Amino acid sequence: MDKVTLGPKPLLYPMPTVLVGANVGGKPNYMTAAWCGMACGQPPMIAVAINHARHTLKGIEENKTFSINVPSTKNAVEADYCGIATGTRADKSKVFENFYGKLKTAPMVKECPVSLECRLFNTMDCGSHALVVGEIVETYADKDMVTGGAPDIEKVDPIIYSNGKYYRVGPYLTDAFSAGKAYKK
Amino acid sequence: MDKVTLGPKPLLYPMPTVLVGANVGGKPNYMTAAWCGMACGQPPMIAVAINHARHTLKGIEENKTFSINVPSTKNAVEADYCGIATGTRADKSKVFENFYGKLKTAPMVKECPVSLECRLFNTMDCGSHALVVGEIVETYADKDMVTGGAPDIEKVDPIIYSNGKYYRVGPYLTDAFSAGKAYKK
């Protein structure tokens, strides 16, 4: 296949759609983000890129806590709304039913099947965005979606973000750490 | 829905499946990773969590360059193999057809529809893993998969990783920065 060069682009396939939660001035606020990935296994940590101008970042710096919430496709309208409206002008504290965990100051979304409660570990200034890394102190999941100790992606039914569009997760393909055994050198 | 707590877990839905490429001792090596996400928009940067013991990390430290390659479902066997075999014992330089770009030392995978060529920007020691952040200096894509300046996720047909299993991307759901306008306060 012929290759083309597209210049430096922030592209990855797939990207998730998450809601980053933080209390700003004592009130829950959520922003939608696709630039999020795991950062560490032991202890478990997650990284999310947040533009320096974002309201949510103020809350993370204020409390040193935040949450990563995974919406389901049925939450798509509310999740997208949190990416359109800014907390500096809109009150997003009542878009969802909020709950708090161990850290007391990281608001989480009851309607999201999976929520990670995080303590700020460190940030890296990368340019337009701060890469915010948090240690996951607790994982909250809808009881009916947990199979074998972890939420089942088919039940979670998360939202994929790609180039301005949202997609669903598709069917099972094969087993990891197993399919590769068929590779012939 | 009733919530359960699962303890601190490195869970995110969905996670991608990528091949991290680096020259180790002058030879291309690839490792499979799911813990990867965007880190910055301007300049574009990407972050990937790599266990300190991994062979690939030696190559990134050696050259200060690496690549993130997005395999397609048709590359699933080879992609999974690169997550089973370690470069300390197996020669993974011939699993794919390699190509190099501007940086000269970041091997990329011809068979992958999307490859990001990266210059090491910084690393953050998070515990078991180093969070490796690279500035994307060029994006390479299969010509036939590019629509409107970016590869189309449906044509790329990437591999989702979740709890030891691989999944396909499913159908289009709705438009981002648009669906949320229907939210009623």
Short mmCIF file of C-alpha atoms in Angstrom, two decimals:
data_model
loop_
_atom_site.label_atom_id
_atom_site.label_comp_id
_atom_site.label_asym_id
_atom_site.label_seq_id
_atom_site.Cartn_x
_atom_site.Cartn_y
_atom_site.Cartn_z
CA MET A 1 0.00 0.00 0.00
CA ASP A 2 1.31 3.47 -0.88
CA LYS A 3 2.04 5.70 2.11
CA VAL A 4 1.22 9.38 2.36
CA THR A 5 2.55 11.83 4.97
CA LEU A 6 -0.02 13.98 6.79
CA GLY A 7 2.31 16.13 8.90
CA PRO A 8 2.39 15.87 12.71
CA LYS A 9 -1.15 14.88 13.80
CA PRO A 10 -2.64 13.80 17.12
CA LEU A 11 -4.19 10.62 15.73
CA LEU A 12 -4.72 7.28 17.41
CA TYR A 13 -7.20 4.48 16.64
CA PRO A 14 -9.33 3.96 18.66
CA MET A 15 -9.55 6.78 21.21
CA PRO A 16 -11.93 6.57 24.19
CA THR A 17 -14.52 9.13 25.25
CA VAL A 18 -14.32 9.92 28.95
CA LEU A 19 -15.69 12.50 31.36
CA VAL A 20 -13.02 14.07 33.55
CA GLY A 21 -14.59 15.10 36.84
CA ALA A 22 -13.30 17.71 39.28
CA ASN A 23 -14.76 20.02 41.90
CA VAL A 24 -14.18 23.63 40.86
CA GLY A 25 -14.88 26.09 43.64
CA GLY A 26 -16.62 23.28 45.53
CA LYS A 27 -18.98 22.39 42.66
CA PRO A 28 -18.82 19.27 40.40
CA ASN A 29 -17.67 19.94 36.84
CA TYR A 30 -17.12 17.51 33.97
CA MET A 31 -15.25 17.83 30.70
CA THR A 32 -15.27 15.38 27.81
CA ALA A 33 -11.88 14.04 26.71
CA ALA A 34 -10.56 11.54 24.19
CA TRP A 35 -6.88 12.04 24.95
CA CYS A 36 -6.62 9.58 27.80
CA GLY A 37 -4.65 6.39 28.41
CA MET A 38 -3.21 4.19 31.14
CA ALA A 39 0.08 5.41 32.61
CA CYS A 40 1.16 2.69 35.05
CA GLY A 41 0.28 -0.79 36.31
CA GLN A 42 1.75 -0.81 39.81
CA PRO A 43 0.38 1.41 41.21
CA PRO A 44 -2.41 1.80 38.63
CA MET A 45 -2.29 5.26 37.08
CA ILE A 46 -4.09 7.04 34.26
CA ALA A 47 -3.06 10.02 32.13
CA VAL A 48 -5.30 12.61 30.49
CA ALA A 49 -4.29 15.60 28.37
CA ILE A 50 -6.08 18.80 29.38
CA ASN A 51 -5.76 22.18 27.65
CA HIS A 52 -4.27 24.76 30.02
CA ALA A 53 -7.30 27.03 29.58
CA ARG A 54 -9.84 24.44 30.77
CA HIS A 55 -12.01 25.06 33.82
CA THR A 56 -11.59 21.44 34.97
CA LEU A 57 -7.81 21.87 35.29
CA LYS A 58 -8.35 24.60 37.91
CA GLY A 59 -10.31 22.12 40.02
CA ILE A 60 -7.66 19.42 39.71
CA GLU A 61 -4.97 21.86 40.82
CA GLU A 62 -7.23 23.07 43.65
CA ASN A 63 -8.04 19.67 45.17
CA LYS A 64 -5.29 17.40 43.78
CA THR A 65 -8.05 14.92 42.96
CA PHE A 66 -10.13 14.08 39.87
CA SER A 67 -12.11 11.26 38.30
CA ILE A 68 -12.23 9.51 34.94
CA ASN A 69 -15.75 8.34 34.08
CA VAL A 70 -16.56 6.06 31.14
CA PRO A 71 -19.95 6.91 29.62
CA SER A 72 -22.04 4.38 27.77
CA THR A 73 -23.56 5.03 24.33
CA LYS A 74 -26.87 5.78 26.07
CA ASN A 75 -25.13 8.77 27.75
CA ALA A 76 -23.86 10.15 24.41
CA VAL A 77 -25.94 13.37 24.39
CA GLU A 78 -24.94 14.36 27.95
CA ALA A 79 -21.32 13.29 27.40
CA ASP A 80 -21.05 15.37 24.23
CA TYR A 81 -22.74 18.32 25.93
CA CYS A 82 -19.92 18.35 28.52
CA GLY A 83 -17.47 18.81 25.63
CA ILE A 84 -19.42 21.72 24.12
CA ALA A 85 -20.32 23.74 27.23
CA THR A 86 -17.55 25.27 29.34
CA GLY A 87 -17.75 25.26 33.13
CA THR A 88 -16.76 28.92 33.18
CA ARG A 89 -20.23 29.82 31.85
CA ALA A 90 -22.42 26.71 32.22
CA ASP A 91 -23.25 24.94 35.47
CA LYS A 92 -22.59 21.26 34.65
CA SER A 93 -23.10 20.09 38.23
CA LYS A 94 -26.63 18.83 37.51
CA VAL A 95 -26.09 17.11 34.13
CA PHE A 96 -25.57 13.83 35.97
CA GLU A 97 -26.21 12.39 39.40
CA ASN A 98 -22.92 12.94 41.26
CA PHE A 99 -21.34 10.69 43.86
CA TYR A 100 -18.15 10.90 45.90
CA GLY A 101 -15.76 8.22 47.16
CA LYS A 102 -12.75 7.90 49.44
CA LEU A 103 -11.09 11.14 48.40
CA LYS A 104 -14.23 13.20 49.11
CA THR A 105 -13.42 15.88 46.49
CA ALA A 106 -13.45 13.95 43.18
CA PRO A 107 -17.02 14.00 41.81
CA MET A 108 -18.07 10.92 39.84
CA VAL A 109 -20.96 10.19 37.50
CA LYS A 110 -23.57 7.71 38.73
CA GLU A 111 -24.86 7.12 35.17
CA CYS A 112 -21.41 6.03 33.91
CA PRO A 113 -20.82 2.27 34.21
CA VAL A 114 -17.15 2.73 35.19
CA SER A 115 -15.53 5.50 37.26
CA LEU A 116 -11.91 5.77 38.36
CA GLU A 117 -11.24 7.89 41.44
CA CYS A 118 -7.80 9.50 41.19
CA ARG A 119 -5.31 11.32 43.35
CA LEU A 120 -3.12 13.70 41.34
CA PHE A 121 0.34 12.14 40.99
CA ASN A 122 2.09 14.57 38.67
CA THR A 123 1.61 16.78 35.62
CA MET A 124 3.82 17.28 32.58
CA ASP A 125 3.58 20.53 30.64
CA CYS A 126 3.61 19.46 27.00
CA GLY A 127 2.65 22.73 25.25
CA SER A 128 -1.03 23.54 24.69
CA HIS A 129 -1.95 20.73 27.09
CA ALA A 130 -0.95 19.56 30.55
CA LEU A 131 -0.62 15.79 30.78
CA VAL A 132 -2.33 15.08 34.09
CA VAL A 133 -1.38 11.77 35.70
CA GLY A 134 -3.42 10.38 38.56
CA GLU A 135 -3.06 7.37 40.81
CA ILE A 136 -6.27 5.35 40.74
CA VAL A 137 -7.33 4.85 44.36
CA GLU A 138 -10.64 3.13 43.66
CA THR A 139 -12.63 1.73 40.74
CA TYR A 140 -16.44 1.97 40.83
CA ALA A 141 -18.55 -0.10 38.43
CA ASP A 142 -22.16 -0.96 37.81
CA LYS A 143 -22.65 -4.30 39.54
CA ASP A 144 -24.41 -6.01 36.63
CA MET A 145 -21.57 -5.20 34.21
CA VAL A 146 -18.80 -6.94 36.14
CA THR A 147 -17.68 -10.34 34.92
CA GLY A 148 -14.61 -12.06 36.42
CA GLY A 149 -13.54 -9.05 38.48
CA ALA A 150 -13.69 -6.43 35.71
CA PRO A 151 -16.43 -4.65 33.78
CA ASP A 152 -17.21 -6.38 30.46
CA ILE A 153 -16.65 -4.03 27.51
CA GLU A 154 -19.71 -5.38 25.70
CA LYS A 155 -21.92 -4.51 28.68
CA VAL A 156 -20.20 -1.16 29.31
CA ASP A 157 -20.89 -0.27 25.65
CA PRO A 158 -18.42 2.66 25.68
CA ILE A 159 -18.09 5.45 23.13
CA ILE A 160 -15.17 5.55 20.70
CA TYR A 161 -14.08 9.00 19.49
CA SER A 162 -12.52 9.45 16.08
CA ASN A 163 -12.13 12.58 13.94
CA GLY A 164 -15.24 14.36 15.20
CA LYS A 165 -17.45 11.27 15.25
CA TYR A 166 -18.49 8.72 17.82
CA TYR A 167 -18.56 4.97 17.19
CA ARG A 168 -19.65 1.88 19.08
CA VAL A 169 -17.43 -1.05 20.05
CA GLY A 170 -17.85 -3.95 17.64
CA PRO A 171 -17.67 -7.72 17.99
CA TYR A 172 -15.04 -9.87 19.71
CA LEU A 173 -12.08 -10.59 17.44
CA THR A 174 -9.69 -12.99 19.21
CA ASP A 175 -7.82 -13.61 22.47
CA ALA A 176 -4.81 -11.48 23.43
CA PHE A 177 -1.59 -13.21 24.55
CA SER A 178 -2.87 -16.19 22.57
CA ALA A 179 -3.61 -15.33 18.91
CA GLY A 180 0.09 -14.56 18.38
CA LYS A 181 1.09 -18.15 19.11
CA ALA A 182 -0.04 -18.94 15.56
CA TYR A 183 2.67 -16.66 14.14
CA LYS A 184 5.06 -18.59 11.87
CA LYS A 185 8.59 -17.26 11.69
CA MET B 1 -27.72 0.79 39.11
CA ASP B 2 -25.89 -0.53 42.19
CA LYS B 3 -22.17 0.27 42.29
CA VAL B 4 -19.44 -2.12 43.37
CA THR B 5 -15.83 -1.22 44.21
CA LEU B 6 -13.11 -3.23 42.51
CA GLY B 7 -10.02 -1.72 44.15
CA PRO B 8 -7.49 0.34 42.16
CA LYS B 9 -7.50 -1.11 38.61
CA PRO B 10 -5.92 0.05 35.34
CA LEU B 11 -9.18 -0.05 33.38
CA LEU B 12 -10.33 2.12 30.53
CA TYR B 13 -12.92 1.49 27.79
CA PRO B 14 -11.89 1.25 25.02
CA MET B 15 -8.10 0.88 24.93
CA PRO B 16 -6.20 0.76 21.63
CA THR B 17 -3.72 -1.88 20.49
CA VAL B 18 -0.51 -0.35 19.15
CA LEU B 19 2.97 -1.49 18.22
CA VAL B 20 5.71 0.62 19.79
CA GLY B 21 8.74 0.57 17.51
CA ALA B 22 12.33 1.31 18.47
CA ASN B 23 15.77 0.35 17.25
CA VAL B 24 17.57 -1.63 19.93
CA GLY B 25 21.26 -2.07 19.22
CA GLY B 26 20.59 -0.88 15.67
CA LYS B 27 17.85 -3.46 14.99
CA PRO B 28 14.07 -2.83 14.73
CA ASN B 29 12.04 -4.10 17.65
CA TYR B 30 8.30 -3.84 18.33
CA MET B 31 6.24 -4.29 21.47
CA THR B 32 2.47 -4.44 21.71
CA ALA B 33 0.83 -1.89 24.03
CA ALA B 34 -2.69 -0.88 25.02
CA TRP B 35 -1.69 1.80 27.52
CA CYS B 36 -1.37 4.65 25.07
CA GLY B 37 -3.11 8.00 24.61
CA MET B 38 -2.66 11.48 23.19
CA ALA B 39 -0.66 13.87 25.40
CA CYS B 40 -0.81 17.24 23.61
CA GLY B 41 -2.34 19.06 20.66
CA GLN B 42 0.16 21.81 19.92
CA PRO B 43 2.67 20.36 19.33
CA PRO B 44 1.04 16.95 18.82
CA MET B 45 2.37 14.45 21.37
CA ILE B 46 1.54 10.90 22.37
CA ALA B 47 2.14 9.03 25.64
CA VAL B 48 2.72 5.31 26.12
CA ALA B 49 3.31 3.41 29.37
CA ILE B 50 6.23 0.97 29.14
CA ASN B 51 7.36 -1.41 31.88
CA HIS B 52 10.88 -0.55 33.01
CA ALA B 53 12.08 -4.07 32.17
CA ARG B 54 11.03 -3.90 28.50
CA HIS B 55 13.60 -4.27 25.73
CA THR B 56 11.90 -1.53 23.69
CA LEU B 57 12.54 1.04 26.43
CA LYS B 58 16.30 0.51 26.04
CA GLY B 59 16.03 1.45 22.38
CA ILE B 60 13.97 4.57 23.12
CA GLU B 61 16.54 5.70 25.67
CA GLU B 62 19.36 4.88 23.22
CA ASN B 63 18.03 6.84 20.22
CA LYS B 64 15.53 9.28 21.78
CA THR B 65 13.14 8.23 19.00
CA PHE B 66 10.30 5.71 18.66
CA SER B 67 7.15 5.04 16.68
CA ILE B 68 3.52 4.23 17.44
CA ASN B 69 1.99 1.98 14.78
CA VAL B 70 -1.72 1.18 14.58
CA PRO B 71 -2.29 -2.38 13.33
CA SER B 72 -5.44 -3.43 11.53
CA THR B 73 -7.48 -6.50 12.51
CA LYS B 74 -5.81 -8.36 9.63
CA ASN B 75 -2.47 -7.89 11.47
CA ALA B 76 -3.85 -9.35 14.74
CA VAL B 77 -1.68 -12.49 14.83
CA GLU B 78 1.58 -10.59 14.23
CA ALA B 79 0.55 -7.76 16.58
CA ASP B 80 -0.26 -10.19 19.37
CA TYR B 81 2.98 -12.11 18.75
CA CYS B 82 4.92 -8.88 19.47
CA GLY B 83 3.25 -8.81 22.90
CA ILE B 84 4.13 -12.43 23.69
CA ALA B 85 7.75 -12.61 22.47
CA THR B 86 10.41 -10.45 24.12
CA GLY B 87 13.10 -8.75 22.06
CA THR B 88 15.72 -9.93 24.54
CA ARG B 89 15.30 -13.48 23.17
CA ALA B 90 13.33 -13.22 19.90
CA ASP B 91 14.39 -11.28 16.81
CA LYS B 92 11.25 -9.30 15.90
CA SER B 93 12.97 -7.29 13.16
CA LYS B 94 11.46 -9.47 10.40
CA VAL B 95 7.89 -9.83 11.64
CA PHE B 96 6.90 -6.84 9.48
CA GLU B 97 8.36 -4.88 6.61
CA ASN B 98 10.15 -1.95 8.28
CA PHE B 99 10.47 1.59 7.00
CA TYR B 100 12.16 4.71 8.35
CA GLY B 101 11.25 8.39 8.12
CA LYS B 102 12.74 11.77 8.99
CA LEU B 103 14.31 10.76 12.28
CA LYS B 104 16.18 7.81 10.67
CA THR B 105 16.18 5.71 13.86
CA ALA B 106 12.46 5.08 14.56
CA PRO B 107 11.44 1.89 12.74
CA MET B 108 7.85 1.80 11.48
CA VAL B 109 5.59 -0.98 10.23
CA LYS B 110 4.66 -0.92 6.55
CA GLU B 111 1.67 -3.23 7.13
CA CYS B 112 0.11 -0.86 9.71
CA PRO B 113 -2.30 1.66 8.15
CA VAL B 114 -1.18 4.47 10.48
CA SER B 115 2.28 5.16 11.94
CA LEU B 116 3.35 8.09 14.12
CA GLU B 117 7.06 8.94 14.07
CA CYS B 118 8.11 10.38 17.44
CA ARG B 119 11.00 12.22 19.02
CA LEU B 120 11.28 11.54 22.75
CA PHE B 121 10.04 14.61 24.63
CA ASN B 122 10.12 13.43 28.23
CA THR B 123 9.48 10.45 30.50
CA MET B 124 7.72 10.26 33.85
CA ASP B 125 8.60 7.46 36.23
CA CYS B 126 5.24 6.25 37.57
CA GLY B 127 6.26 3.02 39.34
CA SER B 128 6.33 -0.26 37.40
CA HIS B 129 6.04 1.74 34.17
CA ALA B 130 7.73 4.74 32.57
CA LEU B 131 5.26 7.05 30.87
CA VAL B 132 7.09 7.84 27.63
CA VAL B 133 5.95 11.02 25.88
CA GLY B 134 6.98 11.70 22.30
CA GLU B 135 6.47 14.63 19.98
CA ILE B 136 4.92 13.41 16.74
CA VAL B 137 7.12 14.69 13.92
CA GLU B 138 5.32 12.93 11.07
CA THR B 139 2.21 10.84 10.43
CA TYR B 140 2.33 8.10 7.78
CA ALA B 141 -0.87 6.55 6.48
CA ASP B 142 -2.03 4.17 3.79
CA LYS B 143 -3.13 6.43 0.96
CA ASP B 144 -6.46 4.67 0.33
CA MET B 145 -7.55 5.06 3.96
CA VAL B 146 -7.29 8.84 4.12
CA THR B 147 -10.54 10.82 3.88
CA GLY B 148 -10.57 14.59 4.47
CA GLY B 149 -6.97 14.77 5.68
CA ALA B 150 -7.12 11.95 8.24
CA PRO B 151 -7.32 8.16 8.12
CA ASP B 152 -10.92 6.91 8.39
CA ILE B 153 -11.37 4.62 11.43
CA GLU B 154 -13.69 2.32 9.50
CA LYS B 155 -11.02 1.75 6.85
CA VAL B 156 -8.17 1.52 9.37
CA ASP B 157 -10.18 -1.20 11.17
CA PRO B 158 -8.04 -1.01 14.34
CA ILE B 159 -7.91 -3.48 17.22
CA ILE B 160 -9.50 -2.66 20.58
CA TYR B 161 -7.91 -4.30 23.64
CA SER B 162 -9.99 -5.10 26.70
CA ASN B 163 -9.33 -7.50 29.58
CA GLY B 164 -7.28 -10.01 27.60
CA LYS B 165 -9.45 -9.90 24.49
CA TYR B 166 -9.42 -8.06 21.19
CA TYR B 167 -12.49 -6.44 19.64
CA ARG B 168 -13.34 -4.66 16.40
CA VAL B 169 -14.63 -1.12 16.07
CA GLY B 170 -18.39 -1.06 15.57
CA PRO B 171 -20.78 1.21 13.70
CA TYR B 172 -20.99 5.02 13.68
CA LEU B 173 -23.04 6.35 16.58
CA THR B 174 -23.39 10.15 16.21
CA ASP B 175 -21.44 13.37 15.61
CA ALA B 176 -19.18 14.82 18.31
CA PHE B 177 -19.52 18.53 19.22
CA SER B 178 -23.04 18.23 17.85
CA ALA B 179 -25.08 15.49 19.58
CA GLY B 180 -24.81 17.42 22.86
CA LYS B 181 -26.77 20.35 21.46
CA ALA B 182 -29.89 18.25 22.06
CA TYR B 183 -29.24 18.27 25.83
CA LYS B 184 -32.13 19.85 27.72
CA LYS B 185 -31.25 21.52 30.98
#
